[in-house]
CSV table of C-alpha atoms in Angstrom, one decimal:
chain,number,residue,atom,x,y,z
A,1193,MET,CA,53.5,-24.4,11.7
A,1194,ASN,CA,56.2,-22.5,9.7
A,1195,HIS,CA,55.3,-20.7,6.6
A,1196,LEU,CA,57.4,-19.6,3.7
A,1197,SER,CA,59.1,-16.5,5.0
A,1198,LYS,CA,58.7,-13.6,2.6
A,1199,SER,CA,58.3,-10.0,3.8
A,1200,LEU,CA,55.2,-8.2,2.7
A,1201,GLN,CA,57.2,-5.7,0.6
A,1202,HIS,CA,58.2,-8.6,-1.6
A,1203,ILE,CA,54.7,-9.8,-2.4
A,1204,ARG,CA,54.1,-9.8,-6.1
A,1205,CYS,CA,50.6,-10.5,-7.2
A,1206,LEU,CA,48.8,-11.8,-10.2
A,1207,GLU,CA,45.2,-10.6,-10.3
A,1208,PHE,CA,43.0,-13.1,-12.3
A,1209,PHE,CA,39.5,-12.1,-13.4
A,1210,SER,CA,40.4,-8.5,-12.4
A,1211,GLY,CA,37.2,-6.7,-13.4
A,1212,ILE,CA,37.5,-3.0,-12.3
A,1213,GLY,CA,40.3,-3.9,-9.9
A,1214,GLY,CA,38.5,-4.6,-6.6
A,1215,LEU,CA,41.2,-7.1,-5.5
A,1216,HIS,CA,43.9,-4.6,-6.5
A,1217,TYR,CA,42.4,-1.9,-4.3
A,1218,SER,CA,42.1,-4.4,-1.4
A,1219,PHE,CA,45.7,-5.5,-1.9
A,1220,ASN,CA,46.9,-1.8,-1.9
A,1221,ILE,CA,45.3,-1.3,1.5
A,1222,ALA,CA,46.4,-4.5,3.0
A,1223,CYS,CA,49.9,-4.6,1.6
A,1224,PRO,CA,50.9,-1.1,0.4
A,1225,LEU,CA,54.5,-2.1,-0.2
A,1226,GLY,CA,53.6,-5.0,-2.4
A,1227,GLU,CA,52.9,-4.9,-6.1
A,1228,VAL,CA,50.2,-6.2,-8.5
A,1229,VAL,CA,52.5,-7.1,-11.4
A,1230,ALA,CA,49.8,-8.2,-13.8
A,1231,SER,CA,46.0,-8.5,-14.2
A,1232,PHE,CA,44.0,-10.7,-16.5
A,1233,ASP,CA,40.5,-10.1,-17.9
A,1234,ILE,CA,38.7,-10.1,-21.2
A,1235,ASN,CA,35.9,-7.5,-20.5
A,1236,ILE,CA,36.6,-4.5,-22.6
A,1237,ILE,CA,34.7,-1.9,-20.5
A,1238,ALA,CA,36.2,-3.3,-17.2
A,1239,ASN,CA,39.7,-3.2,-18.7
A,1240,ALA,CA,39.2,0.4,-19.8
A,1241,THR,CA,38.2,1.3,-16.3
A,1242,TYR,CA,41.1,-0.6,-14.9
A,1243,LYS,CA,43.5,1.2,-17.2
A,1244,HIS,CA,42.0,4.5,-16.3
A,1245,ASN,CA,42.6,4.0,-12.6
A,1246,PHE,CA,45.8,2.0,-12.5
A,1247,ASP,CA,47.5,3.1,-15.7
A,1248,LYS,CA,48.0,-0.5,-16.6
A,1249,THR,CA,46.2,-2.5,-19.2
A,1250,PRO,CA,45.0,-6.0,-18.1
A,1251,VAL,CA,46.2,-9.0,-20.2
A,1252,THR,CA,43.4,-10.0,-22.5
A,1253,LYS,CA,44.5,-13.5,-23.3
A,1254,GLY,CA,41.9,-16.0,-22.1
A,1255,ILE,CA,42.9,-17.3,-18.7
A,1256,ASP,CA,42.1,-20.9,-19.8
A,1257,PHE,CA,44.8,-20.5,-22.5
A,1258,LEU,CA,47.6,-19.3,-20.3
A,1259,SER,CA,50.8,-21.3,-20.4
A,1260,VAL,CA,53.3,-22.0,-17.6
A,1261,TYR,CA,55.5,-19.4,-19.2
A,1262,ASP,CA,52.7,-16.9,-19.3
A,1263,ILE,CA,52.5,-17.1,-15.5
A,1264,GLU,CA,56.1,-17.7,-14.5
A,1265,LYS,CA,57.5,-14.7,-16.4
A,1266,TYR,CA,56.0,-12.4,-13.8
A,1267,ASP,CA,57.9,-14.0,-10.9
A,1268,ALA,CA,54.8,-13.6,-8.7
A,1269,ASN,CA,54.3,-15.3,-5.3
A,1270,CYS,CA,50.6,-14.4,-4.8
A,1271,TRP,CA,47.4,-15.1,-6.7
A,1272,LEU,CA,44.3,-13.1,-6.3
A,1273,MET,CA,41.2,-14.5,-8.0
A,1274,SER,CA,37.5,-13.5,-8.4
A,1275,PRO,CA,36.3,-16.0,-11.1
A,1276,PRO,CA,32.9,-15.7,-12.8
A,1277,CYS,CA,30.1,-16.4,-10.4
A,1278,GLN,CA,27.4,-17.5,-12.9
A,1279,PRO,CA,28.3,-21.2,-12.7
A,1280,TYR,CA,27.4,-21.2,-9.0
A,1281,THR,CA,24.6,-18.6,-8.5
A,1282,ARG,CA,21.2,-19.7,-7.2
A,1283,GLY,CA,19.5,-18.1,-10.1
A,1284,GLY,CA,21.7,-19.8,-12.7
A,1285,LYS,CA,21.7,-23.2,-14.3
A,1286,GLY,CA,24.0,-24.7,-11.7
A,1287,LEU,CA,26.4,-26.1,-14.3
A,1288,ASP,CA,29.3,-25.7,-11.9
A,1289,ASP,CA,32.5,-27.1,-13.5
A,1290,GLN,CA,30.7,-27.9,-16.7
A,1291,ASP,CA,29.9,-24.2,-17.3
A,1292,PRO,CA,32.3,-22.7,-20.0
A,1293,ARG,CA,32.8,-19.7,-17.7
A,1294,ALA,CA,34.5,-22.0,-15.1
A,1295,LYS,CA,37.2,-23.0,-17.6
A,1296,GLY,CA,39.6,-20.2,-16.4
A,1297,LEU,CA,39.5,-21.3,-12.8
A,1298,LEU,CA,39.8,-25.0,-13.6
A,1299,HIS,CA,42.8,-24.2,-15.9
A,1300,LEU,CA,44.6,-22.3,-13.1
A,1301,ILE,CA,43.9,-25.3,-10.7
A,1302,ASP,CA,45.4,-27.7,-13.3
A,1303,ILE,CA,48.5,-25.5,-14.0
A,1304,LEU,CA,49.3,-24.8,-10.4
A,1305,PRO,CA,51.5,-27.9,-9.7
A,1306,LYS,CA,53.3,-27.5,-13.0
A,1307,LEU,CA,54.9,-24.2,-12.0
A,1308,SER,CA,58.5,-24.1,-10.9
A,1309,ASN,CA,57.7,-21.9,-8.0
A,1310,HIS,CA,54.3,-22.2,-6.5
A,1311,PRO,CA,52.6,-19.0,-5.2
A,1312,SER,CA,53.0,-18.6,-1.5
A,1313,TYR,CA,49.6,-17.0,-1.2
A,1314,ILE,CA,46.3,-17.7,-2.9
A,1315,PHE,CA,43.0,-15.8,-2.4
A,1316,LEU,CA,39.7,-16.5,-4.0
A,1317,GLU,CA,36.3,-14.7,-3.8
A,1318,ASN,CA,33.0,-16.0,-5.1
A,1319,VAL,CA,29.3,-16.2,-4.4
A,1320,LEU,CA,27.3,-18.3,-1.9
A,1321,ASN,CA,27.0,-21.9,-3.2
A,1322,PHE,CA,30.6,-22.0,-4.4
A,1323,GLU,CA,31.3,-23.8,-1.1
A,1324,LYS,CA,29.1,-26.7,-2.4
A,1325,SER,CA,30.6,-26.8,-5.9
A,1326,LYS,CA,32.8,-29.3,-7.7
A,1327,SER,CA,35.0,-26.5,-8.7
A,1328,ARG,CA,35.8,-25.8,-5.0
A,1329,GLU,CA,36.3,-29.5,-4.4
A,1330,LYS,CA,38.9,-29.6,-7.2
A,1331,LEU,CA,40.6,-26.5,-5.9
A,1332,ILE,CA,40.8,-27.8,-2.3
A,1333,THR,CA,42.0,-31.2,-3.5
A,1334,GLN,CA,44.9,-29.6,-5.4
A,1335,LEU,CA,45.8,-27.2,-2.6
A,1336,CYS,CA,45.9,-30.1,0.0
A,1337,LYS,CA,48.1,-32.2,-2.3
A,1338,MET,CA,50.5,-29.2,-2.6
A,1339,ASN,CA,50.7,-28.6,1.2
A,1340,TYR,CA,48.7,-25.4,1.5
A,1341,GLU,CA,47.1,-24.2,4.8
A,1342,ILE,CA,43.5,-23.3,3.9
A,1343,HIS,CA,40.9,-21.0,5.5
A,1344,GLU,CA,37.4,-20.7,4.1
A,1345,CYS,CA,34.6,-18.4,5.1
A,1346,LEU,CA,31.2,-17.0,4.3
A,1347,LEU,CA,31.0,-13.4,5.4
A,1348,THR,CA,28.9,-10.3,4.7
A,1349,PRO,CA,30.0,-6.6,5.0
A,1350,LEU,CA,27.4,-6.3,7.8
A,1351,GLN,CA,29.8,-8.2,10.0
A,1352,PHE,CA,32.4,-5.5,9.3
A,1353,GLY,CA,30.2,-2.5,10.1
A,1354,ILE,CA,29.0,-1.7,6.6
A,1355,PRO,CA,25.2,-1.6,5.9
A,1356,ASN,CA,25.2,-3.8,2.9
A,1357,ASP,CA,24.2,-7.5,3.0
A,1358,ARG,CA,26.5,-9.0,0.3
A,1359,LEU,CA,27.3,-12.6,1.5
A,1360,ARG,CA,30.3,-14.0,-0.2
A,1361,TYR,CA,32.6,-17.0,-0.1
A,1362,TYR,CA,36.3,-16.4,0.5
A,1363,LEU,CA,39.3,-18.8,0.4
A,1364,MET,CA,42.7,-18.0,1.7
A,1365,ALA,CA,45.5,-20.5,1.2
A,1366,ARG,CA,49.2,-20.2,2.3
A,1367,LYS,CA,52.0,-22.5,1.2
A,1368,LEU,CA,53.6,-24.4,4.1
A,1369,GLN,CA,57.2,-25.3,4.4
A,1370,GLU,CA,58.0,-28.7,2.9
A,1371,PHE,CA,58.5,-31.4,5.5
A,1372,ASN,CA,59.0,-35.2,5.6
A,1373,ASN,CA,56.6,-36.1,8.4
A,1374,ASP,CA,53.7,-37.7,6.5
A,1375,GLU,CA,51.5,-37.6,9.6
A,1376,LYS,CA,51.3,-33.8,9.5
A,1377,VAL,CA,50.1,-33.8,5.9
A,1378,ILE,CA,46.4,-33.1,5.6
A,1379,THR,CA,45.0,-35.2,2.8
A,1380,PRO,CA,42.0,-33.9,0.8
A,1381,GLN,CA,39.8,-36.6,2.3
A,1382,LYS,CA,40.8,-35.5,5.8
A,1383,TYR,CA,40.3,-31.9,5.0
A,1384,PHE,CA,36.8,-32.4,3.7
A,1385,GLU,CA,35.9,-34.4,6.8
A,1386,GLN,CA,37.2,-31.7,9.2
A,1387,ALA,CA,36.8,-28.5,7.2
A,1388,THR,CA,35.2,-25.5,8.9
A,1389,ILE,CA,33.8,-22.8,6.7
A,1390,HIS,CA,33.8,-19.8,9.1
A,1391,THR,CA,30.6,-17.7,9.3
A,1392,SER,CA,31.7,-15.4,12.1
A,1393,TRP,CA,34.3,-12.6,12.2
A,1394,PRO,CA,36.9,-12.8,13.5
A,1395,PHE,CA,37.5,-16.6,13.2
A,1396,GLU,CA,37.8,-18.5,16.5
A,1397,CYS,CA,41.4,-19.6,15.5
A,1398,MET,CA,42.3,-15.9,15.2
A,1399,LEU,CA,41.1,-15.1,18.7
A,1400,ASP,CA,43.2,-18.0,20.1
A,1401,ASN,CA,46.3,-16.9,18.2
A,1402,LYS,CA,48.3,-14.5,20.4
A,1403,GLU,CA,51.0,-14.0,17.8
A,1404,ASN,CA,48.6,-12.5,15.2
A,1405,ASP,CA,48.5,-8.8,16.3
A,1406,LYS,CA,47.0,-7.6,13.1
A,1407,CYS,CA,43.5,-8.4,14.3
A,1408,ASN,CA,43.8,-6.9,17.7
A,1409,HIS,CA,40.9,-4.5,17.0
A,1410,TRP,CA,38.6,-7.4,16.2
A,1411,LYS,CA,39.8,-9.3,19.3
A,1412,GLN,CA,39.0,-6.3,21.4
A,1413,GLN,CA,35.6,-6.0,19.9
A,1414,GLN,CA,34.9,-9.7,20.7
A,1415,SER,CA,36.1,-9.3,24.3
A,1416,LEU,CA,33.8,-6.4,24.8
A,1417,GLN,CA,30.9,-8.5,23.4
A,1418,LEU,CA,30.3,-6.0,20.6
A,1419,SER,CA,29.7,-8.7,18.0
A,1420,LYS,CA,26.5,-6.8,17.1
A,1421,PHE,CA,28.1,-3.4,17.0
A,1422,GLU,CA,26.2,-0.4,15.8
A,1423,ILE,CA,26.0,-0.3,12.0
A,1424,PRO,CA,25.8,3.2,10.4
A,1425,LYS,CA,22.7,4.4,8.7
A,1426,LEU,CA,22.5,4.4,4.9
A,1427,SER,CA,22.2,8.2,5.1
A,1428,ASN,CA,26.0,8.2,5.6
A,1429,TYR,CA,26.3,6.8,2.1
A,1430,VAL,CA,23.4,8.3,0.3
A,1431,GLU,CA,23.8,11.5,-1.8
A,1432,ASN,CA,21.3,14.3,-1.5
A,1433,ILE,CA,20.5,14.8,-5.2
A,1434,LEU,CA,19.0,18.3,-5.5
A,1435,ASP,CA,19.3,18.7,-9.2
A,1436,GLU,CA,16.0,17.6,-10.8
A,1437,LYS,CA,17.6,16.6,-14.1
A,1438,GLU,CA,20.2,14.5,-12.3
A,1439,LEU,CA,17.5,12.9,-10.1
A,1440,GLN,CA,15.5,11.8,-13.1
A,1441,LYS,CA,18.4,9.5,-14.1
A,1442,TYR,CA,17.9,7.4,-11.1
A,1443,LEU,CA,14.1,7.4,-10.5
A,1444,VAL,CA,12.6,4.0,-11.0
A,1445,PRO,CA,10.3,4.2,-14.1
A,1446,GLU,CA,6.6,3.8,-13.2
A,1447,LYS,CA,6.2,1.0,-15.7
A,1448,TYR,CA,8.8,-1.1,-13.9
A,1449,ILE,CA,6.9,-0.7,-10.6
A,1450,LEU,CA,3.4,-1.3,-12.1
A,1451,LYS,CA,4.6,-4.5,-13.8
A,1452,SER,CA,5.8,-5.9,-10.5
A,1453,TYR,CA,2.6,-7.2,-9.1
A,1454,ASN,CA,3.1,-9.1,-5.8
A,1455,PHE,CA,6.9,-9.0,-6.2
A,1456,LYS,CA,8.3,-7.9,-2.9
A,1457,PHE,CA,11.4,-6.0,-4.0
A,1458,ASP,CA,13.6,-4.4,-1.3
A,1459,ILE,CA,12.7,-0.9,-0.3
A,1460,VAL,CA,15.0,1.0,2.1
A,1461,ARG,CA,15.0,4.4,3.7
A,1462,PRO,CA,18.0,6.6,4.5
A,1463,THR,CA,17.5,5.8,8.2
A,1464,ASP,CA,17.8,2.1,7.6
A,1465,LYS,CA,21.0,0.2,8.5
A,1466,ARG,CA,20.9,-2.5,5.8
A,1467,CYS,CA,20.5,-2.7,2.0
A,1468,SER,CA,20.5,-5.9,-0.1
A,1469,CYS,CA,23.2,-7.1,-2.5
A,1470,PHE,CA,23.6,-5.2,-5.7
A,1471,THR,CA,23.9,-7.5,-8.8
A,1472,LYS,CA,24.9,-6.7,-12.4
A,1473,SER,CA,21.2,-6.4,-13.3
A,1474,TYR,CA,20.7,-3.4,-11.0
A,1475,GLY,CA,19.4,-0.3,-12.7
A,1476,SER,CA,17.4,-2.2,-15.3
A,1477,HIS,CA,13.8,-3.4,-15.3
A,1478,HIS,CA,14.9,-6.3,-13.0
A,1479,ILE,CA,14.0,-4.5,-9.8
A,1480,PHE,CA,13.2,-7.7,-7.9
A,1481,GLY,CA,16.3,-9.4,-6.5
A,1482,SER,CA,18.9,-7.1,-8.1
A,1483,GLY,CA,19.4,-4.6,-5.2
A,1484,SER,CA,17.5,-2.2,-2.9
A,1485,LEU,CA,15.6,0.8,-4.0
A,1486,ILE,CA,15.7,4.1,-1.9
A,1487,GLN,CA,12.4,5.6,-0.7
A,1488,THR,CA,12.7,9.4,-1.0
A,1489,LYS,CA,9.1,10.5,-0.2
A,1490,ASN,CA,6.6,9.8,2.5
A,1491,LEU,CA,9.4,8.4,4.6
A,1492,GLU,CA,7.1,7.6,7.5
A,1493,PHE,CA,5.2,5.1,5.4
A,1494,THR,CA,6.5,1.5,5.5
A,1495,ASP,CA,3.3,-0.6,5.1
A,1496,TYR,CA,4.0,-1.5,1.5
A,1497,ASN,CA,1.3,-3.1,-0.5
A,1498,PHE,CA,3.0,-5.1,-3.2
A,1499,GLU,CA,-0.4,-6.4,-4.4
A,1500,ASN,CA,-1.2,-2.8,-5.3
A,1501,PRO,CA,2.0,-1.5,-7.1
A,1502,LYS,CA,0.3,1.8,-7.9
A,1503,SER,CA,0.4,2.6,-4.2
A,1504,LEU,CA,4.2,2.5,-4.4
A,1505,LEU,CA,4.4,5.3,-6.9
A,1506,GLU,CA,4.0,7.9,-4.1
A,1507,LEU,CA,7.2,6.8,-2.5
A,1508,GLY,CA,9.6,8.4,-4.9
A,1509,LEU,CA,11.6,5.2,-5.4
A,1510,ARG,CA,15.0,5.6,-7.0
A,1511,TYR,CA,18.0,3.5,-7.6
A,1512,PHE,CA,21.2,3.9,-5.6
A,1513,THR,CA,23.7,5.8,-7.7
A,1514,PRO,CA,26.9,4.1,-8.9
A,1515,THR,CA,28.8,6.4,-6.5
A,1516,GLU,CA,26.6,5.3,-3.5
A,1517,ILE,CA,27.2,1.6,-4.4
A,1518,ALA,CA,30.9,2.2,-4.7
A,1519,LYS,CA,30.9,3.7,-1.2
A,1520,LEU,CA,29.0,0.7,0.1
A,1521,HIS,CA,31.6,-1.5,-1.6
A,1522,ALA,CA,34.3,0.6,0.2
A,1523,PHE,CA,36.1,1.6,-3.0
A,1524,PRO,CA,38.5,4.5,-2.4
A,1525,LEU,CA,37.0,7.6,-3.9
A,1526,LYS,CA,38.6,11.0,-4.4
A,1527,SER,CA,35.5,12.7,-3.2
A,1528,GLN,CA,35.9,10.9,0.2
A,1529,LEU,CA,39.5,12.0,0.4
A,1530,SER,CA,38.7,15.6,-0.1
A,1531,THR,CA,36.0,15.7,2.6
A,1532,ASN,CA,38.3,14.1,5.1
A,1533,SER,CA,41.7,15.8,4.3
A,1534,SER,CA,41.7,17.9,7.4
A,1535,SER,CA,43.0,15.0,9.6
A,1536,LYS,CA,45.7,12.5,8.6
A,1537,ASN,CA,44.3,10.0,11.1
A,1538,GLU,CA,40.7,10.4,10.1
A,1539,ASN,CA,39.0,7.4,8.6
A,1540,VAL,CA,38.2,8.2,4.9
A,1541,PHE,CA,35.2,5.9,5.2
A,1542,ASP,CA,33.8,8.2,7.8
A,1543,SER,CA,30.4,6.4,7.7
A,1544,ILE,CA,32.0,3.4,9.4
A,1545,ASN,CA,31.4,3.7,13.1
A,1546,ASP,CA,33.8,3.7,16.1
A,1547,TYR,CA,33.8,0.0,16.4
A,1548,THR,CA,35.5,-0.6,13.0
A,1549,PRO,CA,39.2,-0.2,12.6
A,1550,LYS,CA,40.6,3.1,11.4
A,1551,LEU,CA,42.6,1.6,8.6
A,1552,TYR,CA,41.7,3.7,5.6
A,1553,ASN,CA,43.3,7.0,6.6
A,1554,CYS,CA,44.2,9.7,4.1
A,1555,SER,CA,47.9,9.2,4.2
A,1556,GLU,CA,47.4,5.5,3.3
A,1557,LEU,CA,45.2,6.3,0.4
A,1558,MET,CA,47.5,9.0,-0.9
A,1559,LEU,CA,50.3,6.4,-0.7
A,1560,THR,CA,48.4,4.1,-3.1
A,1561,SER,CA,47.1,7.0,-5.2
A,1562,ASN,CA,44.6,4.7,-6.8
A,1563,TYR,CA,40.9,5.6,-6.7
A,1564,LEU,CA,37.8,4.3,-8.4
A,1565,GLU,CA,36.8,6.6,-11.2
A,1566,PHE,CA,34.9,5.6,-14.4
A,1567,PRO,CA,36.0,6.9,-17.8
A,1568,ASP,CA,33.6,9.5,-19.3
A,1569,ASP,CA,32.3,7.1,-22.0
A,1570,VAL,CA,31.1,4.5,-19.5
A,1571,SER,CA,27.3,4.7,-19.2
A,1572,ILE,CA,25.3,4.5,-16.0
A,1573,ILE,CA,24.0,1.0,-16.8
A,1574,GLN,CA,27.6,-0.2,-17.5
A,1575,LYS,CA,28.7,1.2,-14.2
A,1576,TYR,CA,26.0,-0.8,-12.5
A,1577,ARG,CA,27.1,-4.0,-14.3
A,1578,LEU,CA,30.8,-3.5,-13.3
A,1579,LEU,CA,30.0,-2.7,-9.7
A,1580,GLY,CA,27.6,-5.7,-9.5
A,1581,ASN,CA,30.4,-7.9,-10.6
A,1582,SER,CA,32.8,-6.4,-8.1
A,1583,LEU,CA,33.5,-7.0,-4.4
A,1584,ASN,CA,33.7,-5.3,-1.0
A,1585,VAL,CA,37.2,-3.7,-0.8
A,1586,PHE,CA,37.1,-3.3,3.0
A,1587,VAL,CA,36.1,-7.0,3.7
A,1588,VAL,CA,38.8,-8.4,1.3
A,1589,SER,CA,41.5,-6.1,2.6
A,1590,GLU,CA,40.8,-7.2,6.1
A,1591,LEU,CA,40.9,-10.9,5.1
A,1592,LEU,CA,44.2,-10.3,3.3
A,1593,ARG,CA,45.7,-8.3,6.2
A,1594,CYS,CA,44.5,-10.4,9.1
A,1595,VAL,CA,44.4,-13.9,7.6
A,1596,LEU,CA,46.4,-14.4,4.4
A,1597,PHE,CA,49.3,-12.1,5.3
A,1598,SER,CA,49.2,-12.5,9.0
A,1599,ASN,CA,52.5,-12.9,10.8
A,1600,ARG,CA,51.7,-16.1,12.6
C-alpha cells in the first residue's frame, strides 16, 4: 500500500493535551528534523514547565472549542495526542465518552473530516481500558471512513528494557493514498471484526516487513530469541541520597504506613528489576496503587507483613524522587548528558542494557537541546502530579520511529 509521501523533515506536528511535553520529547528523538508547531493544554503548571523547557507557550484555548481555522492555520500534517485518562481508568467512574474530560478528544474526532488537508499521521496514547471504550470506537470509525491505516497496541516499558511496568494503549494511524477500488477500503465494521491490538514488541507485521529497516535491532533481538532480555536493576535509576535533610523530603511518613493495615502496597529494592506505574497521586497519603516505594534499610528482609504495618517502619521506605521517575520515563535530562559526554556514541540512558537500541546518544540530544527541567517554583507534589500524567518518552519515540514514520 502506498502512503502519502512526505519526508520526515517536513513533518509539522500539533501536540494536543501536551502536559509537560512528553510527546514533544519523543518526537524530537524520532524525527529530529521535524517540528512541533503548536501545543495545546489548559494546565497552568504544566504549561509553565513546557514553556520553561521549549521556550514556547502552549495554546490555552479549550481543545473542545477549537475551530477548523484554529487548526488549519498551523499547516500541520501530524497530530500527537495524549487525552485525559480519567474517563477510562479502572479506578474512575467509567463515564467514557460521557465524561466532560473526553470532550476535547471527541471534538477532534468530529472536526477531522472538516479540514481541507487531513493530517498524514495521527498518534494517541492513553490508559489500559481505552481499547474497550466508546471514544476509541468513535475514533476508529472516523479513521476508517477517512482511509487511514491503523495500528493499535498495549505495551509496557518492560518490553523495551526499562524496569517500569506502565502498561499503556497506543494508536498509530497513517493516511493512505486515495483510490477508487472499493474492495480495498476497510470499513469500520470490517476493522472491528479483524482488528488486532498488539501486545508484543515488535509487532509480527514489522518482522515480516523487509522494507522497514528502522526496527532492525528489534528484529535481531527476536531472531536471537531474546524476547525476555535482561532488564537493568533499579539501582541504575535510583539516586544515593546522602544528605539527611534532602532524604527527609522523600521518606514515607509513619502515619501513612500505620494507616495502611492489610494494604499490600508495592515495595521494591534497588536490586529489583521492576517497579509499578507511578500515578498523579504518588507522593501523597495514597501509598496503595499510586507507585512503588523504595526500601532503603534491612535490604535482605522481604517477608513483608502488611497485617502489621508497624513492622514496615524498620525498612526505611521512601518515595522515588521526581528525577528518578523522570529517568524511568526516559525523559532527556541534562544530568544524564553530563555523565555520558565522554563518548558521542554512548547511550545517554546508560541504564538501558546492551539489548536495547543505542538511539539516545549525546549528539542527538544536543541537536534537540530540549531537556526536562522543572521551574524553581514547582513543588515536589506538583512534579509528581505532572510526571504521573506523562508518558514514557523512549516507548513513544520507538513507536513513532518504527511504526508511524516507518519507510514502508
